[in-house]
Short mmCIF file of C-alpha atoms in Angstrom, two decimals:
data_model
loop_
_atom_site.label_atom_id
_atom_site.label_comp_id
_atom_site.label_asym_id
_atom_site.label_seq_id
_atom_site.Cartn_x
_atom_site.Cartn_y
_atom_site.Cartn_z
CA MET A 1 0.04 0.05 0.41
CA VAL A 2 1.30 3.20 -0.93
CA VAL A 3 -0.06 6.27 1.31
CA THR A 4 1.02 10.00 -0.09
CA ALA A 5 0.34 13.58 0.98
CA SER A 6 -0.91 14.86 -2.14
CA LYS A 7 -4.05 17.09 -1.87
CA SER A 8 -6.25 14.78 -4.16
CA GLY A 9 -8.43 11.95 -2.69
CA THR A 10 -7.16 11.91 0.94
CA VAL A 11 -8.62 10.26 3.83
CA GLY A 12 -7.69 11.72 7.61
CA GLY A 13 -5.20 14.29 5.61
CA PHE A 14 -3.46 11.36 3.41
CA ALA A 15 -3.91 10.50 -0.08
CA VAL A 16 -4.09 6.86 -1.19
CA LYS A 17 -3.77 5.66 -5.21
CA ALA A 18 -6.61 4.22 -6.64
CA ALA A 19 -4.46 1.56 -7.20
CA ALA A 20 -3.57 1.17 -4.22
CA MET A 21 -7.28 1.09 -3.17
CA ALA A 22 -7.91 -1.31 -5.22
CA ASP A 23 -4.75 -3.46 -3.30
CA ILE A 24 -6.21 -3.34 -0.30
CA LEU A 25 -10.20 -4.92 -1.38
CA LYS A 26 -8.17 -6.93 -3.27
CA VAL A 27 -6.50 -8.67 -0.06
CA LEU A 28 -9.36 -8.11 2.31
CA ALA A 29 -12.14 -9.76 -0.18
CA ARG A 30 -9.33 -12.70 -0.44
CA HIS A 31 -9.07 -13.10 3.42
CA ASN A 32 -13.07 -12.39 4.16
CA PRO A 33 -14.80 -14.06 1.37
CA GLY A 34 -18.14 -13.66 3.57
CA LEU A 35 -18.28 -10.05 3.68
CA SER A 36 -20.85 -8.25 1.26
CA LYS A 37 -19.36 -5.41 -1.21
CA THR A 38 -20.76 -2.67 1.06
CA ALA A 39 -18.66 -4.12 4.27
CA LEU A 40 -15.67 -4.51 2.23
CA MET A 41 -15.88 -1.30 0.81
CA ALA A 42 -16.30 -0.15 4.70
CA THR A 43 -13.58 -2.07 6.17
CA GLY A 44 -11.20 -0.81 3.26
CA LYS A 45 -12.15 2.92 4.33
CA VAL A 46 -11.28 2.10 7.85
CA VAL A 47 -7.93 0.55 6.62
CA VAL A 48 -7.10 3.20 4.76
CA ALA A 49 -7.51 5.93 7.62
CA ILE A 50 -5.99 3.84 10.32
CA SER A 51 -2.90 3.47 8.12
CA ALA A 52 -2.95 7.37 7.38
CA ALA A 53 -2.77 7.62 10.91
CA THR A 54 0.03 5.55 11.70
CA ALA A 55 1.91 7.56 8.54
CA GLN A 56 2.07 10.75 10.88
CA LEU A 57 3.46 9.05 13.87
CA THR A 58 7.15 8.95 14.84
CA THR A 59 8.74 5.45 14.53
CA GLU A 60 9.17 5.17 18.59
CA GLN A 61 5.05 5.87 18.55
CA GLN A 62 4.84 3.33 16.14
CA GLN A 63 6.67 0.93 17.97
CA LYS A 64 4.94 1.50 21.42
CA ILE A 65 1.47 0.27 19.24
CA VAL A 66 3.53 -2.83 17.88
CA SER A 67 4.55 -3.74 20.75
CA ARG A 68 0.97 -3.12 22.22
CA GLU A 69 -0.52 -5.53 19.71
CA ASP A 70 -2.74 -7.36 22.10
CA LYS A 71 -4.44 -4.04 23.28
CA LEU A 72 -4.92 -2.74 19.64
CA ALA A 73 -7.44 -4.45 18.40
CA GLU A 74 -9.28 -4.16 21.45
CA ALA A 75 -8.92 -0.07 21.29
CA LEU A 76 -9.84 -0.20 17.81
CA GLY A 77 -12.76 -1.95 18.11
CA ALA A 78 -14.09 0.11 20.53
CA VAL A 79 -13.72 3.05 18.89
CA VAL A 80 -14.83 1.72 15.16
CA ALA A 81 -18.42 0.49 17.56
CA ASP A 82 -18.51 4.10 19.19
CA LEU A 83 -18.80 5.84 15.64
CA ALA A 84 -21.41 3.33 14.67
CA ALA A 85 -23.49 4.17 17.48
CA ARG A 86 -23.92 7.32 16.65
CA ASP A 87 -26.79 8.70 15.63
CA THR A 88 -26.17 12.43 15.20
CA PRO A 89 -22.76 13.84 12.95
CA LEU A 90 -19.64 14.64 15.07
CA LEU A 91 -19.91 17.66 13.57
CA THR A 92 -22.17 20.46 13.58
CA VAL A 93 -23.21 22.81 10.79
CA LEU A 94 -24.03 26.16 12.29
CA THR A 95 -25.49 28.95 9.71
CA VAL A 96 -24.45 32.27 10.11
CA GLU A 97 -27.10 35.21 9.39
CA ARG A 98 -24.47 37.65 8.85
CA PRO A 99 -20.64 38.56 8.97
CA VAL A 100 -18.62 37.13 11.12
CA GLU A 101 -16.54 40.49 12.60
CA ALA A 102 -13.12 39.95 13.08
CA SER A 103 -11.55 41.43 16.36
CA LYS A 104 -7.75 41.36 17.90
CA GLY A 105 -7.08 42.15 20.71
CA ALA A 106 -4.82 45.12 22.39
CA GLY A 107 -2.39 42.70 23.74
CA LEU A 108 -0.49 42.91 27.07
CA GLY A 109 1.19 46.40 26.69
CA LYS A 110 4.23 47.55 27.18
CA LEU A 111 6.18 45.65 29.91
CA LEU A 112 6.53 47.50 33.36
CA GLU A 113 9.96 47.82 35.40
CA LEU A 114 10.16 45.53 38.54
CA ASP A 115 9.61 48.88 40.85
CA GLU A 116 6.78 50.54 38.90
CA GLY A 117 5.21 46.87 39.21
CA ARG A 118 5.65 46.42 42.68
CA ARG A 119 4.05 50.05 43.34
CA ARG A 120 0.98 49.44 41.40
CA LEU A 121 0.31 46.07 42.88
CA SER A 122 0.86 48.04 46.20
CA THR A 123 -2.41 50.14 45.23
CA TYR A 124 -4.43 46.95 44.61
CA SER A 125 -3.06 45.06 47.28
CA THR A 126 -4.50 45.57 51.15
CA PRO A 127 -1.82 44.66 54.22
CA VAL A 128 -3.87 42.03 56.33
CA ARG A 129 -2.22 40.37 59.26
CA ILE A 130 -0.77 37.00 59.30
CA GLU A 131 -2.67 36.35 61.78
CA ASP A 132 -6.06 36.64 60.29
CA TRP A 133 -5.48 34.27 57.71
CA ALA A 134 -3.35 31.50 59.22
CA GLY A 135 -4.95 31.31 62.51
CA ALA A 136 -2.90 31.51 66.36
CA VAL A 137 0.97 31.27 65.26
CA ALA A 138 3.74 31.61 67.93
CA GLY A 139 8.02 32.11 67.45
CA PRO A 140 10.32 29.58 68.66
CA ALA A 141 10.81 31.34 71.51
CA GLU A 142 6.64 31.02 72.66
CA ILE A 143 6.49 26.92 70.92
CA GLU A 144 9.64 26.02 73.57
CA LYS A 145 7.63 27.56 76.74
CA ALA A 146 4.19 26.43 75.21
CA PHE A 147 5.42 23.01 74.24
CA GLY A 148 8.77 22.95 76.05
CA THR A 149 10.07 22.11 72.14
CA LYS A 150 13.55 23.28 71.80
CA ARG A 151 14.33 25.49 68.80
CA SER A 152 17.27 23.30 67.60
CA THR A 153 14.07 20.21 67.10
CA LEU A 154 11.45 22.89 65.81
CA HIS A 155 14.56 23.71 62.95
CA ASP A 156 15.05 20.08 62.04
CA TRP A 157 10.95 19.67 61.60
CA GLN A 158 10.91 22.76 59.69
CA LYS A 159 13.48 21.78 57.24
CA ARG A 160 12.51 18.20 57.10
CA GLY A 161 8.70 19.70 56.21
CA ALA A 162 7.40 17.98 59.38
CA VAL A 163 5.97 21.57 60.50
CA ILE A 164 4.96 24.89 58.14
CA GLY A 165 6.95 27.98 58.96
CA LEU A 166 5.43 31.36 57.85
CA LEU A 167 7.85 34.28 56.89
CA LYS A 168 6.92 37.52 58.94
CA GLY A 169 8.60 40.17 58.12
CA GLU A 170 12.11 39.83 56.03
CA ARG A 171 13.32 37.02 58.51
CA LYS A 172 11.34 35.95 60.88
CA HIS A 173 9.29 32.77 61.19
CA VAL A 174 6.11 31.85 62.95
CA PHE A 175 4.63 28.39 63.18
CA PRO A 176 0.61 27.80 63.16
CA LEU A 177 -0.04 26.34 66.30
CA ALA A 178 -2.89 24.10 65.30
CA GLN A 179 -0.58 22.01 63.23
CA PHE A 180 0.76 20.78 66.69
CA VAL A 181 -1.02 17.69 68.64
CA ASP A 182 0.21 17.38 72.02
CA GLY A 183 3.37 19.41 71.16
CA ARG A 184 4.30 17.33 68.13
CA PRO A 185 3.77 17.82 64.38
CA VAL A 186 0.56 16.18 62.80
CA GLN A 187 1.15 12.63 60.73
CA GLY A 188 1.07 13.55 57.37
CA MET A 189 2.59 16.89 57.01
CA SER A 190 6.12 16.28 55.58
CA ASP A 191 4.13 14.15 52.49
CA VAL A 192 1.88 17.33 52.54
CA ASN A 193 4.89 19.73 51.70
CA ARG A 194 6.71 17.42 49.74
CA ILE A 195 3.43 17.57 47.29
CA ILE A 196 2.83 21.07 47.20
CA GLY A 197 5.99 22.69 47.30
CA ASN A 198 5.15 26.21 49.06
CA PRO A 199 4.36 26.94 53.04
CA ARG A 200 1.70 29.79 52.56
CA THR A 201 0.02 27.65 49.85
CA ALA A 202 0.23 24.54 51.40
CA TRP A 203 -0.91 26.35 54.93
CA GLN A 204 -3.61 27.83 52.75
CA TRP A 205 -4.74 24.74 51.40
CA LEU A 206 -4.35 22.49 54.39
CA THR A 207 -7.11 25.27 56.43
CA GLN A 208 -9.31 25.32 53.32
CA PRO A 209 -12.52 23.30 53.89
CA LYS A 210 -12.82 20.46 50.92
CA PRO A 211 -16.14 18.92 50.35
CA SER A 212 -14.33 15.92 48.50
CA ILE A 213 -12.81 14.32 51.85
CA GLY A 214 -15.23 15.46 54.27
CA GLY A 215 -13.57 18.67 55.68
CA ALA A 216 -10.21 21.03 55.96
CA PRO A 217 -7.25 18.52 54.86
CA ILE A 218 -5.53 19.45 58.60
CA ASP A 219 -8.47 18.23 60.26
CA ARG A 220 -8.52 15.50 58.47
CA LEU A 221 -4.60 14.67 59.06
CA LYS A 222 -5.44 14.75 62.90
CA ALA A 223 -8.75 12.17 62.44
CA GLY A 224 -5.89 9.51 61.11
CA LYS A 225 -7.05 10.05 57.27
CA ILE A 226 -3.43 10.51 56.13
CA GLY A 227 -3.68 8.68 52.78
CA GLU A 228 -7.16 10.72 51.44
CA VAL A 229 -5.17 13.46 52.21
CA ILE A 230 -2.19 12.64 50.44
CA ALA A 231 -4.30 11.53 47.59
CA ALA A 232 -6.03 14.78 47.85
CA ALA A 233 -2.82 17.19 47.55
CA GLU A 234 -1.63 15.15 45.02
CA GLN A 235 -4.49 15.74 42.83
CA ASP A 236 -4.87 19.29 43.52
CA PHE A 237 -0.90 20.10 42.88
CA GLY A 238 0.58 16.84 41.83
#
């Protein structure tokens, strides 16, 4: 069979010479003597369409198809059956009663310098205290006093992602208290931190109600539902 890229007699974007189509039909008729003329022609067109689509793939892609030959017939059968079952055409023809107006956007505009961009952004932003969105927070000294957790231990937990530290000011970190149970980090926090990657984003996600898991992820972690919280984080950020 010869598949070419000429513009006439195309099937799936490729052209099949009449002689090649005749050869395909002869082979199909010889090996399937029970096929009617209508079935023979339909089968021939399916073979041509599949061949044309395969010819556009890279060699690597073609090799992958050959290596999964056991699944190929099943997949093609499902596609053909789906097309045969459709009662409506694949394309919907729309009637346009008047000329379509061509429009063009203004684009992104001139690129701003960093300082100017920050200045303009500041006119839209509203300062919010970290406690207003993160809940109760405490610094290392307060946590050591409340829980007896040494600063070195807290630093190690933060380094491993076992706790979330939020930057307050330029250098100081504070730690949301809701992530601690009996002075220790909630199990599963390191997995959530690893998946999301950004402490602020992670804490916002952990504290927002998520109906698909029945509540805020941080509360589900405390309830021992670590697996479902990790799965939800991977679905949202993975």
